[in-house]
Coordinates of C-alpha atoms in Angstrom, one line a residue:
M1 CA 165.7 -21.1 144.3
S2 CA 166.6 -18.3 142.0
D3 CA 164.0 -16.0 140.3
L4 CA 165.0 -17.7 137.1
D5 CA 164.1 -21.1 138.4
V6 CA 160.8 -19.8 139.5
Q7 CA 160.1 -18.3 136.1
S8 CA 161.0 -21.4 134.2
S9 CA 158.6 -23.5 136.2
R10 CA 155.7 -21.3 135.8
P11 CA 154.9 -22.1 132.1
R12 CA 154.7 -25.9 132.7
L13 CA 151.7 -25.5 134.9
P14 CA 149.3 -23.8 132.5
L15 CA 150.3 -26.4 129.8
L16 CA 149.2 -29.2 132.1
C17 CA 146.0 -27.6 132.8
S18 CA 145.2 -27.2 129.2
I19 CA 145.9 -30.8 128.5
V20 CA 143.5 -31.8 131.3
A21 CA 140.8 -29.6 130.0
V22 CA 141.1 -31.0 126.6
A23 CA 141.0 -34.6 127.8
V24 CA 137.8 -33.8 129.8
L25 CA 136.3 -32.2 126.8
L26 CA 137.1 -35.3 124.6
A27 CA 135.7 -37.6 127.2
S28 CA 132.5 -35.7 127.3
M29 CA 132.0 -35.7 123.6
L30 CA 132.9 -39.4 123.5
S31 CA 130.2 -40.2 126.1
C32 CA 127.6 -38.2 124.2
S33 CA 128.4 -40.3 120.9
L34 CA 128.3 -43.6 122.7
G35 CA 125.0 -42.8 124.4
Q36 CA 123.5 -41.7 121.1
S37 CA 124.6 -45.1 119.4
V38 CA 123.0 -47.2 122.4
V39 CA 119.8 -45.2 122.0
E40 CA 119.7 -45.8 118.3
Q41 CA 120.3 -49.5 118.6
S42 CA 117.8 -50.0 121.5
G43 CA 115.0 -48.3 119.5
G44 CA 114.5 -51.1 117.2
S45 CA 111.9 -50.4 114.6
G46 CA 110.3 -47.7 116.6
P47 CA 110.1 -44.0 115.7
T48 CA 113.4 -42.3 114.9
A49 CA 114.7 -40.1 117.9
T50 CA 115.2 -36.4 117.4
K51 CA 118.9 -35.6 117.3
T52 CA 120.1 -34.0 120.6
P53 CA 122.3 -30.9 120.3
R54 CA 125.7 -31.0 121.8
P55 CA 126.1 -29.8 125.5
T56 CA 126.4 -26.1 126.0
F57 CA 129.2 -24.8 128.1
T58 CA 128.3 -21.7 130.1
P59 CA 131.4 -19.7 131.2
L60 CA 131.5 -18.0 134.7
P61 CA 131.1 -14.3 134.8
G62 CA 134.3 -12.6 133.7
A63 CA 135.7 -15.6 131.9
S64 CA 135.8 -14.0 128.6
V65 CA 138.4 -13.5 126.0
A66 CA 140.0 -10.1 126.7
P67 CA 143.3 -9.8 124.9
E68 CA 145.3 -6.7 125.8
S69 CA 146.4 -4.4 123.1
G70 CA 149.1 -5.8 121.1
G71 CA 148.6 -9.4 122.4
S72 CA 148.8 -12.5 120.3
Q73 CA 145.6 -14.3 119.2
I74 CA 144.7 -17.9 120.0
R75 CA 145.5 -20.2 117.2
G76 CA 142.9 -22.8 116.3
A77 CA 139.1 -22.8 117.3
L78 CA 138.1 -23.6 120.8
P79 CA 135.0 -25.9 121.6
P80 CA 131.6 -24.2 121.7
G81 CA 131.2 -22.3 125.0
V82 CA 134.9 -22.1 125.9
T83 CA 136.6 -18.7 126.5
A84 CA 140.2 -18.0 127.2
I85 CA 142.5 -15.1 128.0
V86 CA 145.8 -15.5 126.0
P87 CA 148.9 -14.2 127.8
S88 CA 150.6 -11.4 126.0
T89 CA 153.4 -10.4 128.5
L90 CA 155.9 -11.7 130.8
G91 CA 157.5 -14.0 128.1
G92 CA 154.8 -16.5 127.8
N93 CA 154.4 -18.8 124.9
E94 CA 151.6 -18.1 122.4
G95 CA 149.0 -20.7 122.7
D96 CA 149.6 -21.5 126.3
V97 CA 146.4 -21.6 128.2
T98 CA 146.1 -22.0 131.9
A99 CA 143.1 -23.8 133.3
S100 CA 142.5 -23.1 137.1
E101 CA 139.7 -22.2 139.3
S102 CA 140.8 -18.6 139.7
Q103 CA 143.5 -16.2 138.6
A104 CA 146.1 -15.4 141.2
A105 CA 146.3 -11.8 142.0
G106 CA 149.1 -10.1 140.5
D107 CA 149.9 -13.1 138.1
Q108 CA 150.4 -11.5 134.8
G109 CA 150.4 -13.5 131.7
S110 CA 148.4 -16.5 133.2
T111 CA 144.8 -17.3 132.0
S112 CA 142.0 -18.6 134.1
L113 CA 139.8 -21.1 132.0
V114 CA 136.5 -22.2 133.7
L115 CA 134.4 -24.9 131.9
F116 CA 130.7 -25.8 132.6
A117 CA 129.1 -28.7 130.9
T118 CA 125.2 -28.8 131.0
P119 CA 124.2 -32.5 131.2
T120 CA 121.6 -33.3 128.6
P121 CA 119.4 -36.4 129.3
L122 CA 119.4 -39.2 126.7
P123 CA 116.5 -39.1 124.4
T124 CA 113.7 -41.4 125.3
S125 CA 112.4 -43.5 122.4
P126 CA 108.5 -43.0 122.4
L127 CA 106.4 -46.0 122.6
A128 CA 104.5 -47.0 119.5
P129 CA 100.7 -46.5 119.8
T130 CA 98.7 -49.5 120.6
A131 CA 95.7 -50.2 118.4
T132 CA 92.5 -50.4 120.4
L133 CA 90.3 -53.3 119.1
G134 CA 86.6 -52.9 119.3
P135 CA 84.2 -55.5 120.4
T136 CA 84.1 -58.6 118.2
A137 CA 80.7 -59.1 116.4
L138 CA 79.3 -62.4 117.0
P139 CA 76.6 -64.0 114.8
T140 CA 73.1 -64.4 116.5
G141 CA 70.4 -67.1 116.0
D142 CA 68.6 -64.8 113.7
V143 CA 68.9 -66.6 110.5
E144 CA 66.9 -64.1 108.5
T145 CA 69.3 -61.1 109.1
N146 CA 72.3 -62.7 110.9
R147 CA 72.9 -59.2 112.4
P148 CA 75.5 -58.8 115.3
T149 CA 74.0 -58.5 118.7
P150 CA 74.1 -54.8 120.0
E151 CA 76.2 -54.1 123.0
A152 CA 73.2 -52.8 124.9
G153 CA 69.4 -52.3 124.7
P154 CA 66.8 -54.5 123.1
R155 CA 67.5 -56.0 119.7
A156 CA 65.0 -55.0 117.0
L157 CA 63.0 -58.1 115.7
P158 CA 62.8 -58.7 112.0
T159 CA 59.7 -57.9 110.1
P160 CA 57.2 -61.0 109.7
Y161 CA 56.4 -62.0 106.1
V162 CA 54.8 -64.7 104.0
V163 CA 56.1 -66.5 101.0
V164 CA 53.4 -67.5 98.4
S165 CA 53.3 -71.2 98.0
A166 CA 50.3 -71.4 95.6
S167 CA 50.7 -71.2 91.9
T168 CA 48.6 -68.0 91.8
L169 CA 47.4 -66.2 95.1
V170 CA 44.2 -63.9 94.9
G171 CA 44.3 -61.1 97.3
R172 CA 40.9 -59.9 98.6
K173 CA 39.4 -56.9 100.5
G174 CA 38.5 -59.0 103.5
P175 CA 39.2 -62.4 105.1
A176 CA 36.7 -64.4 103.1
N177 CA 36.3 -65.7 99.7
T178 CA 33.0 -63.6 99.3
F179 CA 35.0 -60.4 99.4
A180 CA 36.0 -58.8 96.2
A181 CA 39.4 -59.6 94.6
V182 CA 42.0 -56.9 94.4
G183 CA 44.8 -58.7 92.4
Q184 CA 46.9 -61.7 92.0
V185 CA 50.5 -62.5 92.9
A186 CA 52.8 -65.4 91.7
S187 CA 54.3 -68.2 93.5
G188 CA 57.4 -67.2 95.5
T189 CA 56.4 -63.6 96.1
E190 CA 57.2 -62.3 99.5
L191 CA 54.8 -60.0 101.2
M192 CA 55.0 -58.1 104.5
I193 CA 52.4 -59.2 107.1
L194 CA 50.2 -56.3 108.6
G195 CA 47.8 -58.4 110.7
R196 CA 45.8 -61.6 111.2
T197 CA 42.4 -63.0 112.0
S198 CA 42.0 -64.4 115.5
D199 CA 41.8 -67.9 114.1
E200 CA 44.9 -67.3 112.1
L201 CA 43.3 -68.6 108.9
W202 CA 43.9 -65.3 107.0
W203 CA 46.8 -62.9 106.9
Q204 CA 46.6 -59.2 105.9
V205 CA 49.7 -58.3 103.7
C206 CA 51.1 -55.5 101.7
C207 CA 50.7 -55.2 99.1
V208 CA 48.6 -56.7 96.2
A209 CA 47.9 -54.2 93.4
N210 CA 49.4 -51.5 95.4
Q211 CA 47.0 -51.8 98.4
P212 CA 46.7 -54.0 101.5
A213 CA 44.9 -57.4 100.9
W214 CA 43.9 -60.4 102.7
V215 CA 45.2 -63.8 101.7
P216 CA 44.5 -67.4 103.1
A217 CA 47.1 -68.8 105.4
A218 CA 46.8 -72.2 103.6
Q219 CA 48.3 -70.8 100.5
V220 CA 51.2 -69.1 102.0
S221 CA 54.3 -69.8 104.4
A222 CA 54.7 -67.3 107.3
K223 CA 58.2 -66.4 108.4
G224 CA 59.6 -64.3 111.4
P225 CA 58.3 -63.4 114.7
L226 CA 54.6 -64.3 114.2
G227 CA 53.8 -63.6 117.9
S228 CA 54.0 -59.9 117.5
I229 CA 51.4 -59.7 114.6
P230 CA 48.3 -57.8 115.8
V231 CA 44.7 -59.3 115.5
L232 CA 42.7 -57.2 113.2
T233 CA 38.8 -57.0 113.2
P234 CA 37.8 -57.1 109.6
L235 CA 34.6 -55.8 107.9
P236 CA 31.6 -58.0 108.1
T237 CA 31.4 -60.6 105.6
P238 CA 29.3 -59.4 102.7
V239 CA 26.2 -61.3 101.9
P240 CA 25.8 -62.0 98.3
T241 CA 22.5 -60.4 97.0
R242 CA 20.7 -61.6 94.1
P243 CA 20.6 -59.1 91.3
P244 CA 17.1 -57.9 90.5
P245 CA 15.4 -60.0 87.8
K246 CA 15.7 -58.5 84.4
P247 CA 12.4 -57.2 83.0
A248 CA 11.0 -59.4 80.3
P249 CA 11.8 -57.9 77.0
T250 CA 8.9 -56.3 75.3
L251 CA 8.3 -58.1 71.9
T252 CA 7.8 -55.8 69.1
P253 CA 5.5 -57.6 66.6
L254 CA 7.0 -57.8 63.3
P255 CA 5.2 -56.1 60.5
G256 CA 3.2 -58.7 58.8
P257 CA 3.2 -59.1 55.1
T258 CA 1.3 -56.4 53.2
P259 CA -1.9 -58.0 52.3
M260 CA -2.3 -58.5 48.6
P261 CA -4.8 -56.3 46.9
P262 CA -7.8 -58.0 45.8
F263 CA -7.3 -57.1 42.1
D264 CA -4.4 -58.1 39.8
V265 CA -3.4 -56.5 36.5
A266 CA -4.7 -59.1 34.0
R267 CA -3.6 -57.0 30.9
G268 CA -1.7 -53.8 30.1
P269 CA -0.7 -51.2 30.0
E270 CA -1.0 -51.2 26.3
F271 CA -1.0 -48.3 23.8
P272 CA -3.4 -49.4 21.1
W273 CA -2.5 -46.4 18.9
K274 CA -0.5 -43.2 19.1
E275 CA -1.9 -39.7 19.6
D276 CA -0.3 -36.3 19.7
N277 CA -3.3 -34.2 20.4
G278 CA -2.2 -33.6 24.2
Q279 CA -5.2 -35.5 25.6
L280 CA -4.6 -38.6 27.8
T281 CA -7.2 -41.3 27.5
V282 CA -7.2 -44.5 29.6
W283 CA -9.6 -47.5 28.8
V284 CA -10.2 -49.6 31.9
K285 CA -11.7 -53.1 32.3
V286 CA -12.8 -54.2 35.9
F287 CA -14.2 -57.7 36.0
E288 CA -14.2 -61.1 37.7
G289 CA -14.4 -64.7 36.7
E290 CA -12.9 -66.2 33.7
D291 CA -13.8 -66.4 30.0
P292 CA -16.5 -67.2 29.1
Y293 CA -17.9 -66.3 32.5
E294 CA -16.4 -62.9 32.9
R295 CA -18.6 -60.4 34.6
A296 CA -18.1 -56.6 34.9
L297 CA -17.7 -55.1 38.3
G298 CA -18.9 -51.7 39.1
G299 CA -18.2 -49.1 41.8
F300 CA -14.5 -48.5 41.4
I301 CA -12.5 -45.5 40.4
L302 CA -9.1 -45.1 38.7
K303 CA -6.5 -43.1 40.5
V304 CA -4.2 -41.1 38.3
F305 CA -1.0 -39.2 39.2
R306 CA 0.9 -36.8 36.9
D307 CA 4.4 -36.3 38.1
G308 CA 3.2 -37.1 41.5
V309 CA 0.3 -34.8 41.6
D310 CA -3.2 -36.4 41.9
V311 CA -5.4 -35.7 38.9
S312 CA -7.9 -38.4 39.4
A313 CA -11.5 -38.3 38.3
T314 CA -14.7 -39.5 40.2
A315 CA -16.0 -41.6 37.4
Q316 CA -16.8 -45.3 38.6
S317 CA -16.9 -48.5 36.7
R318 CA -20.2 -50.0 35.5
G319 CA -21.3 -53.4 36.5
D320 CA -25.0 -53.7 35.3
A321 CA -24.2 -53.9 31.5
P322 CA -21.9 -55.8 29.3
F323 CA -18.6 -54.5 28.3
D324 CA -18.1 -51.6 25.8
E325 CA -15.5 -52.0 23.1
I326 CA -13.0 -49.7 21.6
D327 CA -13.0 -49.0 17.8
P328 CA -13.1 -52.6 16.3
K329 CA -10.5 -51.4 13.9
A330 CA -8.0 -51.3 16.7
G331 CA -8.7 -54.7 17.9
I332 CA -10.8 -56.1 20.9
Y333 CA -10.4 -53.9 24.0
P334 CA -13.5 -54.4 26.2
Y335 CA -13.9 -51.7 29.0
N336 CA -16.3 -50.6 31.5
L337 CA -14.5 -47.5 32.8
K338 CA -13.0 -44.6 30.8
Y339 CA -10.6 -41.8 32.0
Q340 CA -9.7 -38.6 30.1
L341 CA -7.4 -35.6 30.9
A342 CA -6.8 -32.6 28.5
G343 CA -3.4 -30.9 28.3
A344 CA -1.5 -34.0 29.4
S345 CA 1.6 -33.3 27.4
E346 CA 4.8 -34.9 28.5
A347 CA 5.0 -36.4 32.0
D348 CA 5.6 -39.5 34.2
W349 CA 2.4 -41.2 35.3
Q350 CA 1.2 -43.6 38.1
I351 CA -2.4 -45.3 38.0
Y352 CA -4.1 -48.0 40.1
L353 CA -7.7 -49.1 40.9
A354 CA -9.4 -47.7 44.1
T355 CA -12.7 -47.7 45.9
P356 CA -14.5 -44.4 45.7
D357 CA -12.9 -43.4 49.1
G358 CA -9.4 -43.8 47.6
T359 CA -8.4 -47.2 49.1
R360 CA -6.0 -48.9 46.7
V361 CA -7.2 -52.3 45.5
S362 CA -4.7 -53.1 42.7
P363 CA -0.9 -52.9 42.1
I364 CA 0.5 -49.5 40.9
T365 CA 1.4 -49.2 37.3
E366 CA 3.8 -46.7 35.8
F367 CA 4.3 -45.3 32.2
T368 CA 5.6 -42.1 30.7
T369 CA 4.8 -39.8 27.9
K370 CA 8.2 -38.0 27.8
G371 CA 10.7 -38.0 24.9
D372 CA 10.1 -40.6 22.2
S373 CA 7.0 -41.8 24.3
Y374 CA 5.2 -38.5 24.0
R375 CA 2.5 -40.1 21.8
N376 CA 1.5 -42.8 24.4
L377 CA -1.6 -40.8 25.1
V378 CA -4.1 -43.9 24.6
V379 CA -3.6 -46.4 27.3
Y380 CA -5.6 -49.8 27.9
I381 CA -5.5 -51.8 31.2
A382 CA -7.7 -54.6 32.7
Y383 CA -8.1 -55.3 36.5
W384 CA -9.2 -58.8 37.5
K385 CA -10.6 -59.6 41.0
A386 CA -8.2 -62.6 41.9
R387 CA -9.1 -62.7 45.8

């Protein structure tokens, strides 16, 4: 074989190696695409897998592009991670790439291409989290609360209570009707039980009028766990005591009627004539009996008050002689007592018959000498002993 035949056969081998390398690269890329499709279809409705980057090709040391000065550049883009040395001498065609495990010593113009593919495991679809269900709450026989039974430990018992069945319930300070009442509650009211008597005839409940009270068991309906209710020792039953008798009222005697004086005014006051001399004269007749059996009574005085001031005299009536008479020209005015006061002038007057010690024995008679009556200075009056 001539040198020309040897040189013409050398370019075919690099071309064949390049085709094989490209085929291997395409097969790797195709297997990655098919694996990704299978993963996506098998994932179902689970979480979306993270896109895996393409495989990275790591060249051996020294497998890098090192074009000589004046050499031709590689046309087109190589896959990521692929390096090549382009032949620039010995008549090689541009773009011819030789893929071999090593470059023969002294072979100028041939390129060694070494490819390494890092296997990337297929992404594993994460499993969807499984919801953890808690324990199922089951109803208990406690009809009052219907609470679920706790997983562990003793179950709290409901609070016992009573429902008022009477139309009106009276709460008392102790378990007996002799205790004082503290208040009332209406029918249907619910009250919490605090205690009971040993005979279970009375319940202590809360609350009536904002305080604990005792109610009879016959007038309520007890509910709940009654066996846990404590027995309370109430205060001793109060013994009703009679209130002390009221003292008899002291009777205050009513004032009796004022006894009538023994003498009545039989006549007067009259003013037989008018005088303006400033002297008051009073003619008085004191007697008993009826006409024609009248008899003069002696031993009486005339009490006189001028504007409330006592101006009486000590002269007493006569009873041992017939009556005297005033001037017959003025008419018939018998008398047995005469009173006179100088300087009387105008004033209001009060007169009555009295005993010598001042005891009044006749009604009080009033008159005036003021104004138009200033001349009423002559007065006649008669006292008759009626009783």
